Coordinates of C-alpha atoms in Angstrom, one line a residue:
Chain A
X1 CA 61.9 16.6 -29.3
X2 CA 62.9 15.6 -25.8
X3 CA 66.0 13.5 -25.5
X4 CA 64.3 10.4 -24.3
X5 CA 61.6 10.7 -27.1
X6 CA 64.4 11.0 -29.6
X7 CA 66.3 7.9 -28.3
X8 CA 63.1 5.9 -28.1
X9 CA 62.2 6.9 -31.7
X10 CA 65.6 5.8 -33.0
X11 CA 65.4 2.5 -31.1
X12 CA 61.8 1.7 -32.2
X13 CA 62.6 2.7 -35.9
X14 CA 65.6 0.4 -35.8
X15 CA 63.6 -2.5 -34.3
X16 CA 60.9 -2.2 -36.9
X17 CA 63.5 -2.0 -39.7
X18 CA 65.2 -5.2 -38.4
X19 CA 61.8 -7.0 -38.6
X20 CA 61.0 -5.7 -42.1
X21 CA 64.6 -6.4 -43.4
X22 CA 64.8 -9.9 -41.9
X23 CA 61.3 -10.6 -43.3
X24 CA 62.4 -9.7 -46.8
X25 CA 65.7 -11.4 -46.6
X26 CA 64.5 -14.6 -44.9
X27 CA 62.4 -16.0 -47.8
X28 CA 62.7 -13.3 -50.5
X29 CA 60.3 -10.4 -51.0
X30 CA 57.6 -12.1 -53.1
X31 CA 57.3 -15.2 -50.9
X32 CA 57.1 -13.0 -47.8
X33 CA 54.5 -10.7 -49.4
X34 CA 52.3 -13.6 -50.5
X35 CA 52.5 -15.2 -47.1
X36 CA 51.8 -11.9 -45.4
X37 CA 48.6 -11.5 -47.5
X38 CA 47.5 -15.0 -46.7
X39 CA 48.1 -14.4 -43.0
X40 CA 45.4 -11.6 -43.0
X41 CA 42.7 -14.2 -43.6
X42 CA 44.2 -17.0 -41.5
X43 CA 42.8 -18.2 -38.2
X44 CA 44.7 -16.4 -35.5
X45 CA 43.6 -18.0 -32.2
X46 CA 46.1 -19.4 -29.7
X47 CA 48.3 -21.1 -30.7
X48 CA 48.9 -20.1 -34.3
X49 CA 52.6 -19.7 -35.0
X50 CA 52.7 -17.6 -38.1
X51 CA 56.3 -18.6 -38.8
X52 CA 55.1 -22.2 -39.1
X53 CA 51.9 -21.3 -41.0
X54 CA 53.3 -19.0 -43.7
X55 CA 57.1 -18.9 -43.2
X56 CA 59.5 -16.7 -41.3
X57 CA 59.5 -14.0 -44.0
X58 CA 55.7 -13.5 -43.9
X59 CA 55.5 -13.6 -40.2
X60 CA 58.3 -11.0 -39.7
X61 CA 56.8 -8.8 -42.4
X62 CA 53.4 -9.0 -40.6
X63 CA 55.1 -8.1 -37.3
X64 CA 56.9 -5.1 -38.9
X65 CA 53.7 -3.7 -40.5
X66 CA 51.7 -4.2 -37.2
X67 CA 54.5 -2.3 -35.5
X68 CA 54.1 0.5 -38.0
X69 CA 50.3 0.5 -37.3
X70 CA 50.9 0.9 -33.6
X71 CA 53.3 3.7 -34.1
X72 CA 50.8 5.5 -36.5
X73 CA 48.1 5.1 -33.9
X74 CA 50.4 6.9 -31.4
X75 CA 51.2 9.6 -33.9
X76 CA 47.6 10.1 -34.9
X77 CA 46.7 10.6 -31.2
X78 CA 49.5 13.2 -30.9
X79 CA 51.3 11.3 -28.1
X80 CA 55.0 11.2 -27.7
X81 CA 56.8 7.9 -27.5
X82 CA 57.5 6.9 -23.9
X83 CA 58.0 3.7 -21.9
X84 CA 54.4 2.5 -22.0
X85 CA 53.8 3.4 -25.7
X86 CA 57.0 1.6 -26.7
X87 CA 56.0 -1.4 -24.5
X88 CA 52.6 -1.5 -26.3
X89 CA 54.2 -1.3 -29.8
X90 CA 56.7 -4.0 -28.9
X91 CA 53.8 -6.2 -27.6
X92 CA 51.9 -5.6 -30.9
X93 CA 55.0 -6.5 -32.9
X94 CA 55.6 -9.6 -30.9
X95 CA 52.0 -10.9 -31.0
X96 CA 51.9 -10.3 -34.8
X97 CA 54.2 -13.4 -35.0
X98 CA 51.3 -15.5 -33.6
X99 CA 47.9 -13.9 -33.9
X100 CA 47.7 -10.2 -34.7
X101 CA 47.3 -8.9 -38.2
X102 CA 46.5 -5.5 -39.7
X103 CA 43.0 -6.7 -40.4
X104 CA 42.2 -7.9 -37.0
X105 CA 43.8 -5.1 -35.1
X106 CA 42.3 -2.1 -36.8
X107 CA 38.6 -2.6 -35.9
X108 CA 39.5 -3.0 -32.2
X109 CA 41.6 0.1 -32.1
X110 CA 38.9 2.0 -33.9
X111 CA 36.3 0.7 -31.4
X112 CA 38.4 1.9 -28.4
X113 CA 38.6 5.4 -30.0
X114 CA 34.9 5.3 -30.5
X115 CA 34.4 4.4 -26.9
X116 CA 36.3 7.6 -25.9
X117 CA 34.0 9.7 -28.2
X118 CA 31.0 8.1 -26.5
X119 CA 32.0 9.4 -23.1
X120 CA 33.3 12.7 -24.5
X121 CA 36.9 12.0 -23.9
X122 CA 39.8 12.3 -26.3
X123 CA 40.8 8.9 -28.0
X124 CA 44.4 9.5 -26.7
X125 CA 43.2 8.9 -23.2
X126 CA 42.4 5.3 -24.1
X127 CA 45.4 5.0 -26.5
X128 CA 47.1 2.2 -24.5
X129 CA 43.9 0.2 -24.1
X130 CA 43.5 0.4 -27.9
X131 CA 47.0 -0.9 -28.5
X132 CA 47.0 -3.6 -25.9
X133 CA 43.4 -4.4 -26.7
X134 CA 44.4 -5.9 -30.0
X135 CA 44.9 -9.1 -27.9
X136 CA 41.4 -9.9 -29.0
X137 CA 42.3 -9.7 -32.7
X138 CA 41.7 -13.5 -33.1
X139 CA 38.1 -12.9 -32.2
X140 CA 37.8 -10.7 -35.3
X141 CA 39.6 -13.3 -37.5
X142 CA 37.4 -16.0 -36.0
X143 CA 34.2 -14.3 -37.0
X144 CA 35.5 -13.4 -40.4
X145 CA 37.2 -16.7 -41.4
X146 CA 36.2 -19.5 -39.0
X147 CA 32.5 -19.2 -38.4
X148 CA 31.5 -20.2 -41.9
X149 CA 29.6 -17.0 -42.6
X150 CA 28.8 -16.0 -46.2
X151 CA 31.8 -13.9 -47.6
X152 CA 29.5 -10.9 -48.1
X153 CA 28.5 -11.0 -44.4
X154 CA 31.7 -12.2 -42.8
X155 CA 33.8 -9.1 -43.1
X156 CA 31.1 -6.6 -42.0
X157 CA 30.1 -8.7 -39.1
X158 CA 33.7 -9.2 -38.0
X159 CA 34.2 -5.5 -38.3
X160 CA 31.2 -4.8 -36.1
X161 CA 32.3 -7.4 -33.5
X162 CA 35.8 -5.7 -33.4
X163 CA 34.2 -2.3 -32.9
X164 CA 31.9 -3.6 -30.2
X165 CA 34.8 -5.3 -28.4
X166 CA 36.8 -2.1 -28.7
X167 CA 33.9 -0.1 -27.2
X168 CA 33.6 -2.2 -24.1
X169 CA 37.3 -2.6 -23.5
X170 CA 38.0 0.7 -21.7
X171 CA 35.4 0.4 -18.9
X172 CA 36.4 -3.2 -18.4
X173 CA 40.1 -2.5 -18.4
X174 CA 39.7 0.2 -15.8
X175 CA 37.5 -2.1 -13.7
X176 CA 40.1 -5.0 -13.9
X177 CA 42.9 -2.6 -13.0
X178 CA 41.2 -2.1 -9.6
X179 CA 41.1 -5.9 -9.0
X180 CA 44.9 -6.4 -9.0
X181 CA 45.7 -2.7 -8.3
X182 CA 48.4 -2.6 -10.9
X183 CA 50.3 -5.7 -9.9
X184 CA 49.7 -7.5 -13.1
X185 CA 51.5 -5.7 -15.9
X186 CA 49.3 -7.2 -18.6
X187 CA 46.0 -5.7 -17.4
X188 CA 44.4 -5.9 -20.8
X189 CA 45.2 -9.6 -20.8
X190 CA 42.9 -10.1 -17.8
X191 CA 40.3 -7.9 -19.5
X192 CA 40.6 -9.6 -22.8
X193 CA 40.4 -13.0 -21.1
X194 CA 37.2 -11.9 -19.3
X195 CA 35.6 -10.8 -22.6
X196 CA 37.0 -14.0 -24.3
X197 CA 35.0 -16.1 -21.8
X198 CA 31.8 -14.6 -23.2
X199 CA 33.0 -14.6 -26.8
X200 CA 33.9 -18.2 -26.7
X201 CA 30.7 -19.2 -24.9
X202 CA 28.4 -17.6 -27.6
X203 CA 29.4 -19.9 -30.5
X204 CA 29.3 -22.8 -28.1
X205 CA 25.7 -21.9 -27.0
X206 CA 24.8 -21.9 -30.7
X207 CA 26.1 -25.4 -31.1
X208 CA 29.4 -24.6 -32.7
X209 CA 32.4 -26.2 -31.2
X210 CA 35.6 -24.2 -31.2
X211 CA 38.4 -26.5 -32.2
X212 CA 41.8 -25.8 -30.5
X213 CA 44.7 -24.8 -32.7
X214 CA 48.1 -26.0 -32.1
X215 CA 50.7 -24.7 -34.5
X216 CA 54.2 -24.6 -32.9
X217 CA 57.1 -24.1 -35.3
X218 CA 60.2 -26.3 -34.6
X219 CA 62.5 -25.1 -37.4
X220 CA 65.9 -23.7 -36.3
X221 CA 65.8 -20.6 -38.4
X222 CA 68.9 -18.3 -38.0
X223 CA 66.9 -15.2 -38.8
X224 CA 64.6 -15.9 -35.8
X225 CA 67.5 -17.1 -33.6
X226 CA 69.4 -13.9 -34.2
X227 CA 66.6 -11.4 -33.9
X228 CA 66.3 -10.9 -30.1
X229 CA 70.0 -11.0 -29.4
X230 CA 70.6 -8.4 -32.1
X231 CA 67.9 -6.1 -30.8
X232 CA 69.2 -6.6 -27.2
X233 CA 72.7 -5.7 -28.2
X234 CA 71.3 -2.7 -30.1
X235 CA 69.5 -1.5 -27.0
X236 CA 72.7 -1.9 -24.9
X237 CA 74.8 -0.2 -27.5
X238 CA 72.4 2.7 -27.9
X239 CA 72.2 3.1 -24.1
X240 CA 76.0 3.7 -23.8
X241 CA 76.2 5.8 -27.0
X242 CA 73.3 8.1 -26.1
X243 CA 73.8 8.4 -22.4
X244 CA 77.3 7.0 -21.6
X245 CA 78.1 5.8 -18.1
X246 CA 75.0 7.5 -16.7
X247 CA 73.1 4.6 -18.2
X248 CA 74.5 2.2 -15.6
X249 CA 73.5 4.5 -12.8
X250 CA 70.1 4.8 -14.2
X251 CA 69.8 1.1 -14.5
X252 CA 70.8 0.6 -10.9
X253 CA 68.1 3.1 -10.0
X254 CA 65.5 1.1 -12.0
X255 CA 66.4 -2.0 -9.9
X256 CA 65.1 -0.2 -6.8
X257 CA 61.6 0.4 -8.3
X258 CA 58.8 -2.0 -7.6
X259 CA 57.6 -1.8 -11.2
X260 CA 53.9 -1.5 -10.4
X261 CA 51.7 -0.1 -13.1
X262 CA 52.3 2.5 -14.4
X263 CA 56.1 2.7 -14.0
X264 CA 57.6 4.5 -17.0
X265 CA 61.3 3.7 -16.5
X266 CA 62.3 6.3 -19.0
X267 CA 60.7 9.0 -16.9
X268 CA 61.4 7.6 -13.5
X269 CA 65.0 6.9 -14.1
X270 CA 66.2 7.7 -17.6
X271 CA 66.3 6.4 -21.2
X272 CA 69.8 5.0 -21.0
X273 CA 69.1 2.9 -18.0
X274 CA 65.8 1.7 -19.5
X275 CA 67.5 0.7 -22.7
X276 CA 70.2 -1.1 -20.8
X277 CA 67.5 -2.9 -18.8
X278 CA 65.7 -3.9 -22.0
X279 CA 68.9 -5.3 -23.5
X280 CA 69.9 -7.3 -20.4
X281 CA 66.4 -8.8 -20.1
X282 CA 66.4 -9.7 -23.8
X283 CA 69.8 -11.4 -23.6
X284 CA 69.1 -13.2 -20.3
X285 CA 65.8 -14.7 -21.5
X286 CA 67.2 -15.6 -24.9
X287 CA 70.0 -17.5 -23.1
X288 CA 67.4 -19.3 -21.1
X289 CA 65.4 -20.3 -24.2
X290 CA 68.6 -21.6 -25.8
X291 CA 69.7 -23.5 -22.6
X292 CA 66.4 -25.4 -22.3
X293 CA 66.4 -26.1 -26.0
X294 CA 63.1 -24.5 -26.9
X295 CA 62.7 -23.3 -30.5
X296 CA 63.0 -19.6 -31.4
X297 CA 59.7 -19.6 -33.2
X298 CA 56.9 -17.0 -33.6
X299 CA 55.4 -17.3 -30.1
X300 CA 58.7 -17.4 -28.3
X301 CA 60.1 -14.4 -30.2
X302 CA 56.7 -12.7 -29.5
X303 CA 57.1 -13.4 -25.8
X304 CA 60.7 -12.1 -25.8
X305 CA 59.6 -8.9 -27.6
X306 CA 56.9 -8.3 -25.0
X307 CA 59.4 -8.9 -22.3
X308 CA 61.7 -6.3 -23.8
X309 CA 58.9 -3.9 -24.3
X310 CA 58.0 -4.1 -20.6
X311 CA 61.7 -3.5 -19.8
X312 CA 60.7 0.1 -20.4
X313 CA 57.5 -0.3 -18.3
X314 CA 57.7 -2.4 -15.1
X315 CA 60.1 -5.3 -15.5
X316 CA 63.7 -5.5 -14.4
X317 CA 66.0 -8.3 -13.4
X318 CA 65.5 -7.9 -9.7
X319 CA 61.7 -8.1 -9.8
X320 CA 61.5 -10.9 -12.5
X321 CA 64.0 -13.3 -10.8
X322 CA 61.7 -14.3 -7.9
X323 CA 58.8 -14.9 -10.3
X324 CA 61.1 -17.0 -12.5
X325 CA 62.1 -19.1 -9.5
X326 CA 58.5 -19.7 -8.6
X327 CA 57.7 -20.8 -12.1
X328 CA 60.8 -23.1 -12.1
X329 CA 59.8 -24.6 -8.8
X330 CA 56.3 -25.3 -10.0
X331 CA 57.6 -26.8 -13.3
X332 CA 60.0 -29.1 -11.4
X333 CA 57.6 -30.1 -8.7
X334 CA 54.8 -31.0 -11.2
X335 CA 57.2 -32.5 -13.8
X336 CA 56.6 -30.1 -16.6
X337 CA 59.0 -30.2 -19.5
X338 CA 60.8 -26.8 -19.6
X339 CA 60.9 -26.7 -23.4
X340 CA 57.2 -27.5 -23.8
X341 CA 55.3 -24.7 -25.7
X342 CA 53.0 -23.4 -22.9
X343 CA 55.7 -23.8 -20.3
X344 CA 58.3 -21.7 -22.1
X345 CA 55.7 -19.1 -22.8
X346 CA 54.7 -19.1 -19.1
X347 CA 58.3 -18.5 -18.1
X348 CA 58.6 -15.5 -20.3
X349 CA 55.1 -14.0 -20.0
X350 CA 54.8 -14.9 -16.3
X351 CA 57.1 -11.9 -15.6
X352 CA 53.9 -9.9 -15.8
X353 CA 53.8 -10.6 -12.1
X354 CA 57.1 -8.9 -11.5
X355 CA 55.6 -5.9 -9.5
X356 CA 54.4 -8.3 -6.9
X357 CA 58.0 -9.3 -6.1
X358 CA 59.1 -5.7 -6.5
X359 CA 56.5 -4.4 -3.9
X360 CA 56.0 -7.3 -1.5
X361 CA 59.4 -9.1 -1.7
X362 CA 61.0 -12.2 -3.3
X363 CA 59.0 -14.7 -1.2
X364 CA 55.7 -13.4 -2.5
X365 CA 57.1 -13.1 -6.0
X366 CA 58.1 -16.8 -5.9
X367 CA 54.6 -17.7 -4.7
X368 CA 53.1 -15.7 -7.6
X369 CA 55.3 -17.5 -10.2
X370 CA 54.3 -20.8 -8.7
X371 CA 50.6 -20.1 -8.8
X372 CA 50.8 -18.7 -12.3
X373 CA 52.2 -21.9 -13.8
X374 CA 49.6 -23.9 -12.1
X375 CA 46.8 -21.8 -13.5
X376 CA 48.0 -20.9 -17.0
X377 CA 48.0 -24.4 -18.3
X378 CA 44.2 -24.5 -18.0
X379 CA 43.2 -20.9 -18.6
X380 CA 43.8 -21.0 -22.4
X381 CA 40.9 -23.3 -23.1
X382 CA 38.4 -21.1 -21.1
X383 CA 38.4 -18.4 -23.8
X384 CA 39.0 -20.8 -26.7
X385 CA 42.3 -19.1 -27.5
X386 CA 40.4 -15.8 -28.5
X387 CA 42.6 -13.8 -26.1
X388 CA 46.2 -13.8 -27.1
X389 CA 47.3 -12.6 -23.7
X390 CA 46.5 -15.9 -22.0
X391 CA 49.3 -15.4 -19.5
X392 CA 48.0 -11.9 -18.8
X393 CA 44.7 -13.4 -18.0
X394 CA 46.1 -16.1 -15.7
X395 CA 48.6 -13.5 -14.3
X396 CA 45.7 -11.1 -13.5
X397 CA 43.8 -13.8 -11.7
X398 CA 46.9 -14.8 -9.7
X399 CA 47.7 -11.2 -8.9
X400 CA 44.1 -10.6 -7.8
X401 CA 44.3 -13.6 -5.4
X402 CA 47.5 -12.5 -3.8
X403 CA 46.7 -8.8 -3.7
X404 CA 43.3 -9.5 -2.1
X405 CA 44.8 -11.6 0.7
X406 CA 47.6 -9.1 1.4
X407 CA 45.1 -6.2 1.4
X408 CA 42.8 -8.1 3.8
X409 CA 45.6 -9.0 6.1
X410 CA 47.1 -5.5 6.1
X411 CA 43.8 -3.7 6.6
X412 CA 42.7 -6.2 9.3
X413 CA 46.0 -6.5 11.3
X414 CA 47.8 -3.1 10.9
X415 CA 46.6 -0.2 13.0
Chain B
X1 CA 34.4 11.5 -14.1
X2 CA 32.4 13.9 -12.1
X3 CA 34.2 16.7 -10.3
X4 CA 33.2 15.3 -6.9
X5 CA 34.6 11.8 -7.6
X6 CA 37.7 13.3 -9.2
X7 CA 38.4 15.3 -6.1
X8 CA 37.7 12.4 -3.7
X9 CA 40.3 10.3 -5.6
X10 CA 42.9 13.1 -5.6
X11 CA 42.4 13.9 -1.9
X12 CA 42.6 10.2 -1.1
X13 CA 45.9 9.6 -2.9
X14 CA 47.4 12.7 -1.4
X15 CA 46.2 11.8 2.1
X16 CA 47.5 8.3 1.6
X17 CA 50.9 9.7 0.6
X18 CA 51.1 12.0 3.7
X19 CA 49.7 9.4 6.1
X20 CA 52.2 6.7 5.2
X21 CA 54.8 8.8 7.1
X22 CA 52.5 8.9 10.1
X23 CA 52.1 12.7 10.8
X24 CA 50.6 13.9 14.0
X25 CA 48.4 16.5 12.2
X26 CA 47.1 16.8 8.7
X27 CA 44.8 19.5 7.2
X28 CA 43.0 19.5 3.9
X29 CA 41.7 22.7 2.4
X30 CA 39.7 23.0 -0.8
X31 CA 38.5 26.1 -2.7
X32 CA 36.4 25.6 -5.8
X33 CA 35.5 28.1 -8.5
X34 CA 33.7 27.5 -11.7
X35 CA 36.8 27.2 -13.8
X36 CA 39.4 26.0 -11.3
X37 CA 40.1 24.4 -8.0
X38 CA 42.8 25.0 -5.4
X39 CA 43.5 22.1 -3.1
X40 CA 46.0 22.3 -0.3
X41 CA 47.1 19.5 2.0
X42 CA 49.3 20.3 5.0
X43 CA 51.1 17.9 7.5
X44 CA 53.7 18.3 10.3
X45 CA 56.2 15.6 9.3
X46 CA 59.7 17.1 8.7
X47 CA 61.1 16.3 5.3
X48 CA 64.5 16.9 3.7
X49 CA 65.0 19.1 0.6
X50 CA 65.6 16.0 -1.5
X51 CA 62.3 14.6 -0.4
X52 CA 60.5 17.8 -1.1
X53 CA 62.1 18.0 -4.6
X54 CA 61.0 14.5 -5.3
X55 CA 57.4 15.3 -4.3
X56 CA 57.4 18.5 -6.4
X57 CA 58.8 16.5 -9.4
X58 CA 56.1 13.8 -9.1
X59 CA 53.3 16.4 -8.8
X60 CA 54.5 18.4 -11.7
X61 CA 55.0 15.4 -14.0
X62 CA 54.5 16.4 -17.6
X63 CA 50.9 16.0 -18.9
X64 CA 50.4 12.3 -19.9
X65 CA 46.9 12.0 -21.2
X66 CA 47.5 8.4 -22.4
X67 CA 48.3 7.5 -18.8
X68 CA 46.0 9.8 -16.9
X69 CA 42.9 8.5 -18.7
X70 CA 43.7 4.9 -18.0
X71 CA 46.1 4.3 -15.1
X72 CA 45.2 7.6 -13.5
X73 CA 41.9 6.0 -12.5
X74 CA 43.9 4.1 -9.8
X75 CA 44.6 7.4 -8.0
X76 CA 43.1 7.3 -4.5
X77 CA 41.4 4.0 -5.3
X78 CA 44.1 1.3 -5.3
X79 CA 46.0 2.1 -2.2
X80 CA 47.8 -1.2 -1.4
X81 CA 51.6 -0.4 -1.6
X82 CA 53.3 2.9 -1.8
X83 CA 51.3 6.0 -2.6
X84 CA 52.0 7.4 -6.1
X85 CA 51.9 11.1 -6.6
X86 CA 52.6 10.9 -10.3
X87 CA 49.1 9.5 -10.7
X88 CA 47.9 12.9 -9.3
X89 CA 50.5 14.9 -11.2
X90 CA 49.3 13.8 -14.6
X91 CA 45.8 15.1 -13.8
X92 CA 46.5 18.6 -12.4
X93 CA 47.5 21.9 -13.8
X94 CA 50.3 22.8 -11.4
X95 CA 51.6 22.0 -7.9
X96 CA 53.8 23.9 -5.4
X97 CA 55.4 22.2 -2.4
X98 CA 56.3 24.5 0.5
X99 CA 58.2 23.7 3.6
X100 CA 56.3 24.8 6.7
X101 CA 58.3 26.8 9.3
X102 CA 57.2 24.4 12.0
X103 CA 58.2 21.3 10.1
X104 CA 56.0 19.5 7.6
X105 CA 55.0 20.4 4.1
X106 CA 52.1 22.2 2.3
X107 CA 51.1 20.7 -1.0
X108 CA 49.3 23.3 -3.2
X109 CA 47.5 21.9 -6.2
X110 CA 45.8 23.8 -8.9
X111 CA 43.3 21.9 -11.0
X112 CA 41.4 23.2 -14.0
X113 CA 40.7 23.0 -17.7
X114 CA 42.8 24.1 -20.7
X115 CA 42.0 27.8 -20.2
X116 CA 42.6 27.8 -16.5
X117 CA 45.4 30.1 -15.4
X118 CA 46.4 29.1 -11.9
X119 CA 48.6 32.2 -11.2
X120 CA 45.5 34.3 -11.6
X121 CA 43.4 32.1 -9.3
X122 CA 42.5 34.1 -6.2
X123 CA 40.3 33.3 -3.3
X124 CA 37.1 35.3 -3.3
X125 CA 37.5 38.0 -0.5
X126 CA 34.0 37.2 0.8
X127 CA 35.0 33.6 1.2
X128 CA 38.2 34.7 2.9
X129 CA 36.2 36.6 5.5
X130 CA 33.9 33.6 6.1
X131 CA 36.9 31.4 6.8

């Protein structure tokens, strides 16, 4: 096993263990298990904070098991752990605190593999689309548990919908990639939002209103508060234990990269530097959440997990700071409360636009952050909360706007 | 992806990479056989050994099917920003980067399926005579 694969394996195993252990310790094993089982049949659309719906233990247990599912999917496809695969597993774990469950992820992942077979490719070629594509898990749960179908019909129909969504995800994800040219790190977020527009319109056309869900936990739970700082410190500790002072040099090299998709920091720089980057991002944003007084609930921890995951795959302090400043400027100018649910999530997930700052400079990065906050407040309702990566959707639209203008300008003016 | 489209994308990304350094000359040579392809791109822009090593490393990136099948589709298509040779590297069998005596580099790329052995790839003598 290559050194960086071994280090990533150890870090991922430790992270999943922390989730499972905290899940069992937080509310006791039986409460956690009962809540975990109830979560499988719960509505999962945005914004359903599983820590508020079934308790911290159940939500953490769900996150840990979804993480294991992601890892198994990687193993079954005979792919080694790397920056992007760990980013995808961390994203799955994070969103399993507010939307993803085993039940709603599996049909989509199977559908994506089926899509590969249809075009005579190996499923491993669409592995990342399958993992990130679980953003549409709430659509599966919606068909199964919210549409009022007869129980005998609900599960097979939801399974079929999940498979169908999985089949169309790869062609759309590739098409969407060309829109923003890799400058939105959550490309499947844009794809899932696009599919979500149609998915949410269908029930509407049939006369069924999709009620919004607003579950946002406010409890100050020490298990949740400690989770990200512990994982961040673990990442920093592992960086120095495994790679010594070389980690710092690798981290400095990461800061010079634009972060555009696909930037595997483990390969481009080294695993020590990538781990250090992950730890620094996790600690910095945890501090920000604490400073503005937002709760460390399911969605916030989920956002922080995604941020840490993409610390292996595109984000670093130098390219996220301009986007952060743009978001802050927009929030202050438009008078948005910094601890409001969608605002705090936009601040963390908005870092999907970091490659714009990395490639085109801080001024464009600030503009991207500013535009993102303006858009993301509205975009969630467009897809009825079916797409968990609402910030990826808004970020994709923002990136497309900026990239299109820059490309037009460059191709028209430069000779 | 059809072979023609695949080649167009590879050539486009490689050209984009070489053209961003504004060479005065660039030559693209392609030789196709049923089981494999040899693609060579030559320019006249002088490069340091460090630069050449970086190019060689990017083009000989380890096989990453999970990236090639998805992000690899950006090769030669999404050209805003720096060219990215690793997108090409994930999709080819092997690459050699040679320094030209008169300055510049020659990128030799071998492309083929699982069974393709690039060291045995030889240009048909008849074709040689024609060229």
